[in-house]
Short mmCIF file of C-alpha atoms in Angstrom, two decimals:
data_model
loop_
_atom_site.label_atom_id
_atom_site.label_comp_id
_atom_site.label_asym_id
_atom_site.label_seq_id
_atom_site.Cartn_x
_atom_site.Cartn_y
_atom_site.Cartn_z
CA MET A 1 135.50 19.60 81.20
CA LYS A 2 137.35 20.29 84.50
CA ARG A 3 136.86 22.70 87.05
CA LYS A 4 139.67 26.32 87.27
CA ASP A 5 142.11 25.39 89.91
CA ASP A 6 141.85 28.82 91.53
CA LEU A 7 138.61 28.65 93.52
CA MET A 8 138.50 25.79 96.10
CA LEU A 9 135.35 24.21 97.67
CA GLN A 10 135.05 24.81 101.25
CA LYS A 11 132.08 23.39 103.63
CA VAL A 12 131.17 25.13 106.97
CA GLY A 13 128.52 23.78 109.07
CA GLY A 14 126.79 21.83 106.41
CA GLN A 15 126.91 25.00 103.79
CA ALA A 16 129.14 24.51 100.53
CA LEU A 17 130.43 27.78 99.47
CA LEU A 18 133.27 28.40 96.88
CA ILE A 19 136.09 30.46 97.82
CA PRO A 20 138.34 32.70 95.48
CA LEU A 21 142.21 31.69 95.18
CA GLY A 22 144.70 33.97 94.59
CA ALA A 23 144.20 36.83 91.74
CA LYS A 24 140.81 35.45 91.53
CA VAL A 25 139.71 37.59 94.43
CA LEU A 26 139.80 40.66 92.66
CA ASP A 27 137.49 39.15 90.19
CA MET A 28 134.91 37.61 92.39
CA ASN A 29 134.89 39.73 95.88
CA GLY A 30 133.12 37.57 97.99
CA MET A 31 132.49 33.80 98.24
CA VAL A 32 129.62 31.50 96.18
CA VAL A 33 126.95 29.15 97.71
CA LEU A 34 126.39 25.96 96.71
CA ASN A 35 123.51 23.98 97.11
CA THR A 36 124.07 20.05 97.50
CA THR A 37 123.66 19.20 93.60
CA ALA A 38 125.96 22.05 92.69
CA SER A 39 128.63 20.83 95.31
CA PHE A 40 128.44 17.80 94.30
CA ILE A 41 129.36 18.24 90.80
CA TRP A 42 131.80 20.83 91.56
CA GLU A 43 133.60 18.01 92.96
CA LEU A 44 133.57 15.72 90.30
CA LEU A 45 134.72 18.17 88.05
CA ALA A 46 138.50 17.97 89.88
CA GLU A 47 138.77 15.35 87.05
CA ASP A 48 138.21 15.67 83.33
CA CYS A 49 134.07 14.92 82.72
CA SER A 50 131.62 15.35 79.69
CA ILE A 51 128.12 16.46 80.58
CA GLU A 52 126.95 13.02 79.91
CA GLU A 53 129.37 11.83 83.02
CA LEU A 54 128.17 14.53 85.44
CA VAL A 55 124.18 13.61 84.61
CA ARG A 56 124.91 9.66 84.65
CA ALA A 57 126.89 10.40 88.16
CA VAL A 58 123.84 12.98 89.62
CA ALA A 59 120.85 10.97 88.91
CA ASP A 60 122.72 8.30 90.14
CA ARG A 61 123.97 10.03 93.61
CA PHE A 62 119.89 11.57 94.19
CA GLU A 63 117.85 9.37 92.70
CA VAL A 64 116.99 11.57 89.63
CA ASP A 65 115.69 10.45 85.90
CA ALA A 66 118.48 11.37 83.75
CA ASP A 67 115.96 14.55 82.32
CA LEU A 68 116.01 16.56 85.75
CA ALA A 69 119.42 15.75 86.20
CA GLY A 70 120.55 16.62 82.59
CA ALA A 71 118.28 19.87 83.11
CA ASP A 72 120.30 20.79 86.43
CA VAL A 73 123.61 19.67 85.18
CA ARG A 74 123.34 21.89 82.05
CA THR A 75 122.30 25.06 84.26
CA PHE A 76 125.25 25.00 86.33
CA VAL A 77 127.44 23.99 83.65
CA ASP A 78 126.32 26.29 82.03
CA ASP A 79 126.70 29.31 84.65
CA LEU A 80 130.12 28.07 85.92
CA TYR A 81 131.03 28.46 82.08
CA ARG A 82 129.75 32.02 81.83
CA GLN A 83 131.84 32.93 84.81
CA GLY A 84 135.04 31.65 83.38
CA TRP A 85 135.17 28.86 86.32
CA ILE A 86 135.92 25.76 84.21
CA GLU A 87 137.98 25.02 81.46
CA ILE A 88 136.14 22.42 78.21
CA MET B 1 122.29 26.12 92.58
CA THR B 2 124.70 28.86 93.02
CA GLY B 3 123.76 31.70 95.26
CA THR B 4 124.76 35.30 94.90
CA ALA B 5 123.46 35.78 98.53
CA GLU B 6 124.58 39.39 99.79
CA TYR B 7 127.79 39.32 101.34
CA GLY B 8 127.41 40.47 104.89
CA PRO B 9 123.75 38.76 105.60
CA LEU B 10 125.93 35.12 104.50
CA VAL B 11 128.71 36.04 106.67
CA ARG B 12 125.95 36.79 109.71
CA GLU B 13 124.00 33.34 108.87
CA LEU B 14 127.47 31.43 108.69
CA HIS B 15 128.64 32.90 111.80
CA GLU B 16 125.17 31.90 113.89
CA ARG B 17 125.36 28.12 112.45
CA ALA B 18 128.96 28.41 113.48
CA ALA B 19 127.94 29.56 116.95
CA LYS B 20 125.39 26.86 117.54
CA LEU B 21 127.77 24.10 116.47
CA ASN B 22 130.64 25.73 118.09
CA LEU B 23 132.75 25.67 114.65
CA PRO B 24 135.84 28.23 114.96
CA ILE B 25 134.82 29.79 111.54
CA ASN B 26 136.43 32.97 112.63
CA GLY B 27 139.80 33.35 114.19
CA ILE B 28 142.97 36.37 114.08
CA PHE B 29 146.28 35.86 114.01
CA GLU B 30 148.16 38.62 116.05
CA LEU B 31 151.32 38.48 113.79
CA THR B 32 153.17 40.56 116.05
CA PHE B 33 153.87 42.69 119.13
CA VAL B 34 155.61 45.46 117.79
CA CYS B 35 154.28 48.43 115.53
CA ASN B 36 156.56 51.39 114.22
CA LEU B 37 153.52 53.70 115.84
CA ARG B 38 152.96 54.63 119.26
CA CYS B 39 149.36 55.68 119.38
CA GLY B 40 148.38 56.45 122.75
CA MET B 41 145.23 55.44 123.27
CA CYS B 42 145.90 51.07 121.20
CA TYR B 43 145.44 48.64 123.31
CA ALA B 44 148.30 46.57 121.68
CA ARG B 45 150.87 49.35 121.31
CA GLN B 46 154.47 48.10 122.22
CA PHE B 47 156.40 50.52 119.98
CA GLY B 48 159.61 49.62 118.72
CA GLY B 49 159.92 50.18 115.55
CA LYS B 50 162.57 47.22 114.77
CA ARG B 51 161.54 44.01 112.57
CA SER B 52 159.96 40.95 114.15
CA PRO B 53 159.33 38.42 114.59
CA VAL B 54 161.05 39.28 117.74
CA GLU B 55 163.36 36.28 118.37
CA GLY B 56 161.61 33.99 121.00
CA ARG B 57 158.64 36.02 121.36
CA GLU B 58 157.03 35.29 118.28
CA LEU B 59 155.53 32.08 116.67
CA SER B 60 157.83 31.66 113.24
CA SER B 61 156.34 31.33 109.62
CA THR B 62 156.48 27.74 109.64
CA GLN B 63 154.67 27.59 113.30
CA TRP B 64 151.87 30.31 112.14
CA LEU B 65 150.97 28.03 108.53
CA GLU B 66 151.38 24.73 110.82
CA LEU B 67 148.23 26.52 113.04
CA ALA B 68 146.22 27.62 109.70
CA ARG B 69 146.33 24.16 108.14
CA GLN B 70 144.67 22.76 111.85
CA ALA B 71 142.24 25.73 112.08
CA LYS B 72 141.56 25.12 108.57
CA ASP B 73 140.92 21.31 109.34
CA SER B 74 138.17 22.51 112.27
CA GLY B 75 136.24 24.75 110.28
CA LEU B 76 138.47 28.11 109.66
CA LEU B 77 137.14 30.20 106.83
CA PHE B 78 137.50 34.40 108.02
CA LEU B 79 140.50 35.02 108.93
CA LEU B 80 141.94 38.55 110.23
CA LEU B 81 145.63 38.82 109.84
CA THR B 82 146.63 41.58 112.39
CA GLY B 83 149.33 42.94 115.08
CA GLY B 84 151.12 44.85 116.37
CA GLU B 85 151.85 45.88 112.28
CA VAL B 86 152.21 43.02 110.17
CA PHE B 87 154.20 44.62 107.91
CA LEU B 88 157.45 44.84 110.26
CA ARG B 89 157.58 41.35 109.78
CA ASN B 90 160.15 40.57 107.67
CA ASP B 91 158.56 36.86 106.65
CA PHE B 92 155.27 38.56 106.43
CA PHE B 93 154.88 37.32 102.73
CA ASP B 94 156.50 33.67 103.92
CA ILE B 95 153.07 33.45 106.44
CA TYR B 96 150.83 35.29 103.82
CA GLU B 97 151.57 33.58 100.39
CA PRO B 98 151.15 30.10 101.54
CA LEU B 99 147.34 31.63 103.31
CA THR B 100 146.11 32.34 100.19
CA ARG B 101 145.85 29.45 98.83
CA MET B 102 144.44 27.69 101.42
CA GLY B 103 140.76 28.64 100.81
CA PHE B 104 140.43 31.23 103.78
CA MET B 105 139.06 34.86 102.82
CA ILE B 106 141.75 36.62 104.40
CA THR B 107 141.40 40.03 106.23
CA VAL B 108 144.86 42.33 107.07
CA PHE B 109 144.71 45.21 109.19
CA THR B 110 147.64 47.74 108.63
CA ASN B 111 148.49 51.41 109.07
CA GLY B 112 149.53 51.34 105.79
CA CYS B 113 153.08 53.30 106.70
CA LEU B 114 155.23 50.12 105.34
CA ILE B 115 153.45 49.55 102.23
CA THR B 116 155.93 50.79 99.89
CA ALA B 117 154.83 50.04 95.69
CA PRO B 118 156.86 46.75 95.49
CA ILE B 119 154.41 45.28 98.94
CA ALA B 120 151.27 46.21 97.04
CA LYS B 121 152.54 44.78 93.62
CA ARG B 122 153.42 41.69 95.30
CA LEU B 123 149.81 41.86 97.32
CA ALA B 124 147.89 42.37 94.37
CA GLN B 125 149.28 39.25 93.07
CA ALA B 126 147.06 37.35 95.73
CA PRO B 127 145.24 39.79 97.60
CA PRO B 128 143.55 39.33 100.56
CA SER B 129 139.21 40.30 100.83
CA ARG B 130 139.96 43.31 102.29
CA VAL B 131 142.74 45.35 103.67
CA GLU B 132 141.83 47.87 105.91
CA ILE B 133 144.09 51.34 107.34
CA SER B 134 143.57 53.10 109.84
CA LEU B 135 143.57 57.32 109.26
CA TYR B 136 144.04 59.06 112.36
CA GLY B 137 143.80 62.34 111.33
CA ALA B 138 143.20 64.45 107.91
CA THR B 139 146.06 65.97 108.44
CA ALA B 140 149.74 65.80 109.32
CA ALA B 141 149.90 67.78 112.32
CA THR B 142 146.80 65.72 113.98
CA TYR B 143 147.55 62.27 112.72
CA GLU B 144 151.33 62.60 114.19
CA LYS B 145 149.91 64.13 117.19
CA ILE B 146 147.99 60.82 117.57
CA THR B 147 150.86 58.64 116.11
CA GLY B 148 153.89 60.15 117.72
CA VAL B 149 155.85 59.45 114.30
CA ALA B 150 156.97 62.60 112.52
CA GLY B 151 156.41 61.50 108.90
CA SER B 152 153.91 58.85 109.12
CA PHE B 153 150.90 60.63 107.97
CA ALA B 154 152.62 61.07 104.41
CA ALA B 155 153.67 57.62 104.62
CA CYS B 156 149.92 56.55 105.64
CA CYS B 157 148.49 58.15 102.49
CA ALA B 158 151.46 56.73 100.30
CA GLY B 159 150.95 53.03 101.92
CA ILE B 160 147.30 54.02 100.80
CA GLU B 161 147.76 55.06 97.23
CA ASN B 162 149.84 52.28 96.36
CA LEU B 163 147.41 49.79 97.45
CA ILE B 164 144.87 51.91 95.16
CA VAL B 165 146.68 51.70 92.59
CA ASN B 166 147.90 47.77 92.54
CA ARG B 167 143.90 47.29 93.13
CA VAL B 168 143.63 45.66 96.34
CA PRO B 169 140.57 45.86 97.67
CA LEU B 170 140.64 48.53 100.46
CA VAL B 171 138.83 50.03 103.36
CA LEU B 172 139.79 53.23 105.43
CA LYS B 173 138.61 53.63 109.10
CA THR B 174 139.39 55.95 111.76
CA THR B 175 139.83 55.58 115.77
CA LEU B 176 137.89 58.62 117.22
CA SER B 177 139.21 60.71 120.12
CA ARG B 178 139.30 63.72 120.87
CA PHE B 179 141.89 64.43 119.60
CA ASN B 180 140.84 64.21 116.31
CA VAL B 181 136.83 64.41 116.02
CA ALA B 182 137.21 67.30 114.56
CA GLU B 183 138.61 65.57 111.30
CA LEU B 184 136.34 63.12 110.78
CA GLU B 185 134.39 65.10 108.23
CA ASP B 186 137.46 65.52 106.58
CA MET B 187 138.85 62.30 107.11
CA ARG B 188 135.71 60.80 105.60
CA GLN B 189 136.14 63.34 102.36
CA MET B 190 139.83 61.67 101.90
CA ALA B 191 138.62 58.74 101.79
CA HIS B 192 135.50 59.92 99.11
CA ALA B 193 138.53 61.41 97.20
CA TRP B 194 140.31 57.88 96.79
CA GLY B 195 136.77 56.07 95.90
CA LEU B 196 137.23 53.98 99.13
CA LYS B 197 134.30 53.17 101.95
CA PHE B 198 135.34 54.65 105.08
CA TYR B 199 133.52 54.19 108.97
CA GLY B 200 134.86 55.15 112.21
CA SER B 201 135.02 53.43 115.64
CA TRP B 202 134.76 55.96 119.19
CA LEU B 203 135.12 52.51 121.52
CA LEU B 204 138.49 53.06 123.01
CA ALA B 205 139.28 50.00 124.70
CA ARG B 206 142.24 49.23 127.67
CA ARG B 207 145.26 47.44 126.90
CA PRO B 208 144.15 44.20 127.81
CA ASP B 209 147.83 43.17 129.66
CA LEU B 210 146.81 45.76 131.98
CA GLN B 211 149.62 47.78 131.58
CA GLY B 212 149.11 51.63 132.29
CA SER B 213 146.88 52.97 129.34
CA GLU B 214 146.53 56.73 127.89
CA VAL B 215 143.38 55.69 126.71
CA GLU B 216 141.44 58.17 129.42
CA ASN B 217 143.00 60.69 127.83
CA PHE B 218 141.31 59.71 124.50
CA ARG B 219 138.28 58.66 124.94
CA LEU B 220 135.05 61.35 123.87
CA SER B 221 132.97 61.74 126.17
CA ALA B 222 129.55 59.07 126.61
CA GLU B 223 127.37 62.17 125.08
CA GLN B 224 129.95 62.86 122.61
CA CYS B 225 129.84 58.90 121.49
CA VAL B 226 125.84 58.74 121.24
CA GLU B 227 125.71 61.99 119.46
CA LEU B 228 128.29 60.63 116.94
CA GLU B 229 126.60 57.08 116.45
CA SER B 230 122.76 58.89 115.89
CA THR B 231 123.54 61.20 113.51
CA ASP B 232 126.75 59.64 111.85
CA GLN B 233 126.22 57.12 109.70
CA ALA B 234 130.15 56.30 109.53
CA SER B 235 130.51 56.32 113.30
CA ALA B 236 127.67 53.84 113.96
CA ASN B 237 129.33 50.71 114.33
CA GLU B 238 127.52 47.10 114.17
CA LEU B 239 128.04 47.39 118.20
CA SER B 240 126.17 50.57 118.22
CA GLU B 241 123.63 49.60 115.71
CA ALA B 242 122.70 46.54 117.91
CA ALA B 243 122.68 48.31 121.13
CA ILE B 244 120.08 50.63 119.22
CA ASN B 245 117.87 48.19 117.61
CA GLY B 246 117.98 46.26 121.01
CA MET B 247 121.29 43.90 122.17
CA PRO B 248 119.96 39.90 121.23
CA TRP B 249 120.06 39.56 124.99
CA GLU B 250 120.49 36.07 126.51
CA SER B 251 118.96 36.55 130.03
CA ASP B 252 122.07 35.71 132.43
CA TYR B 253 124.28 34.97 129.41
CA ASN B 254 127.95 37.16 129.89
CA PHE B 255 129.50 36.06 126.34
CA TYR B 256 126.47 37.73 123.85
CA CYS B 257 129.00 37.49 120.69
CA LYS B 258 130.83 34.84 118.83
CA ALA B 259 133.85 34.62 120.54
CA GLY B 260 134.55 31.50 121.84
CA ARG B 261 131.80 29.91 120.22
CA ALA B 262 132.62 30.77 116.65
CA ALA B 263 135.50 33.07 116.78
CA PHE B 264 139.06 32.79 118.54
CA THR B 265 142.33 34.68 118.53
CA VAL B 266 146.19 33.57 118.38
CA ASN B 267 148.39 35.93 120.14
CA PRO B 268 152.08 36.55 118.65
CA SER B 269 153.18 33.95 121.33
CA GLY B 270 151.21 31.19 120.21
CA ASP B 271 148.20 31.61 123.12
CA MET B 272 144.43 30.65 121.98
CA ASN B 273 142.32 33.12 123.75
CA VAL B 274 138.60 34.15 123.06
CA CYS B 275 139.43 37.52 121.67
CA ILE B 276 142.00 40.16 121.21
CA LEU B 277 140.54 42.06 124.50
CA LEU B 278 140.45 39.54 126.97
CA PRO B 279 143.57 37.32 126.71
CA LYS B 280 142.09 33.69 128.54
CA PRO B 281 142.37 30.71 128.64
CA GLY B 282 145.73 30.81 127.09
CA ALA B 283 145.64 27.65 125.74
CA ARG B 284 148.50 26.41 123.64
CA PRO B 285 147.34 24.90 119.59
CA LEU B 286 151.06 24.17 118.60
CA GLU B 287 151.46 22.20 121.78
CA ILE B 288 148.02 20.16 122.43
CA GLY B 289 146.88 20.78 118.97
CA PHE B 290 143.97 23.32 117.46
CA HIS B 291 140.97 21.28 118.14
CA GLU B 292 141.92 20.64 122.20
CA ALA B 293 143.03 24.28 122.08
CA TRP B 294 139.63 25.68 120.89
CA MET B 295 137.55 23.17 123.32
CA GLU B 296 139.62 25.24 125.68
CA VAL B 297 138.47 28.41 124.90
CA VAL B 298 134.60 26.66 124.40
CA LYS B 299 134.58 25.89 127.85
CA TYR B 300 136.02 29.03 129.02
CA VAL B 301 133.26 31.27 127.54
CA SER B 302 130.85 28.24 128.28
CA SER B 303 131.50 27.70 131.77
CA ALA B 304 131.99 31.98 132.41
CA PRO B 305 129.52 33.11 135.20
CA ALA B 306 126.87 35.42 134.62
CA PRO B 307 127.08 39.33 134.49
CA SER B 308 126.90 40.72 138.15
CA SER B 309 123.28 40.92 139.47
CA ALA B 310 123.76 44.73 139.12
CA CYS B 311 124.00 45.06 135.32
CA LEU B 312 121.19 42.01 135.18
CA ALA B 313 118.88 44.31 137.34
CA CYS B 314 120.10 47.43 134.96
CA GLY B 315 117.12 48.88 133.34
CA GLU B 316 119.38 50.17 130.97
CA ARG B 317 121.25 47.03 129.92
CA VAL B 318 119.75 47.00 126.71
CA PHE B 319 121.75 50.10 125.35
CA CYS B 320 125.18 48.56 127.43
CA GLY B 321 127.96 46.90 125.43
CA ARG B 322 130.03 45.63 128.49
CA CYS B 323 131.15 42.01 128.36
CA PRO B 324 133.66 40.22 130.21
CA ALA B 325 136.40 41.94 128.34
CA TRP B 326 135.94 45.09 129.45
CA SER B 327 134.93 44.39 132.86
CA LEU B 328 138.36 42.77 133.24
CA MET B 329 139.83 45.19 131.61
CA GLU B 330 138.23 47.68 133.68
CA ASN B 331 137.83 46.43 136.86
CA GLY B 332 139.96 42.95 136.77
CA THR B 333 136.74 40.76 137.18
CA LEU B 334 134.49 39.18 134.24
CA THR B 335 131.33 40.49 135.39
CA GLU B 336 130.98 43.54 137.22
CA PRO B 337 129.85 46.98 135.49
CA VAL B 338 131.95 49.16 133.97
CA PRO B 339 131.38 52.85 134.52
CA TYR B 340 132.18 54.17 130.81
CA TRP B 341 129.57 51.61 129.68
CA CYS B 342 127.11 52.84 132.34
CA ASP B 343 127.91 56.73 131.23
CA ILE B 344 127.15 55.26 127.77
CA ALA B 345 123.99 53.12 128.60
CA ARG B 346 122.34 56.45 130.48
CA ALA B 347 123.35 58.65 127.18
CA ARG B 348 121.83 56.25 124.90
CA THR B 349 118.57 56.36 127.06
CA LYS B 350 117.99 59.54 127.49
CA ARG B 351 118.68 59.77 123.21
CA TYR B 352 116.63 57.18 122.27
CA GLY B 353 114.55 56.73 125.54
CA ARG B 354 113.60 53.08 127.23
CA PRO B 355 112.68 50.45 124.97
CA SER B 356 109.00 50.50 126.23
CA ASP B 357 109.09 54.83 125.85
CA PRO B 358 106.82 55.43 123.22
CA ASN B 359 107.95 59.18 123.53
CA PRO B 360 111.83 58.76 123.26
CA VAL B 361 113.99 61.91 123.24
CA PRO B 362 113.98 63.28 119.35
#
């Protein structure tokens, strides 16, 4: 899966935000706040990644076990998919 | 992991955070000096009706985009494009369209009169977060008495409808003066009929270039302003709400807003200033770099003198919106009382009572 190119990650004063680009402004009507883990995953999704690769990267980066990382990754990826912000 | 924080509080929190870090999160690009209308109360009026950019006096599209790239690297997120009238620029879309791919939350201020169907359609392909159009009256007679241009009311209404048809996010606002305040309710009804949000502002500033201004002829009395803000939701702007709820005063801090701490403006010639109403310090971002120019603005604000002793000692200060920009426009200082604001503060005190007064006048 890979993120679509009509959202841009902006970091302002340590706060990570997803900003809609182009016609996406009409669908989103605002910005989306990302926490640290979500922001990390979003950056990974610039390249095509599998769930397993994301889980491994999150577990390594935040030094958590794979079960916890897997739950976080699946929650976020489900959210992204529902919103239509990634392509699989 | 994602937050759908309410937009208003999130924006306020981001500005608070940026102000603590001196990040230029909020910027205004005044794309042109010229306007196709000649509203007597306007702080920026340079009627010409001619096309922009004005040769040699206004930045080119390439220069605006270079500025935007540097500003983004320094933290710019909320970008307002205004004028003059931005759609007088022949190259508006040469500036606008690349900006929509840079990750800004863009707002466009316009009078709407030049927004034809093709322009609305092109905007809709990458719409700003919001377009704000000023409505100066509910009838052609009132609207054109203010704008001084025959046919401008119909053109404005057509522009609004073109944006609605193309689903471009749009808010209507009005600048209330003694010439159109009687049509406030009718303007609200027009907005309602179009399905648009509507707000009004009665605060009319003089021209920051200190040129002659007709603003006194347009201003409502202090009593009228306070009556409006206290009885009409659409006329109670953030400033008046802050006044009613108590200004967040720091004891002797002159710049109480986010200007020069999280916000800046760049005029059509490329001078970076504290705000539209305070054209200082005139830093030159395209010559010295955006960050250095921003630092000049921060320094100007942080080293500004405290308000005058008369203002600091005033018992009605909590109800006053005077700031250095207003002092400069009204009396040529950064610090001295502004009689119009003194009148408003007195009228508010009379209406709401002193903050410690348990029995304010209803």
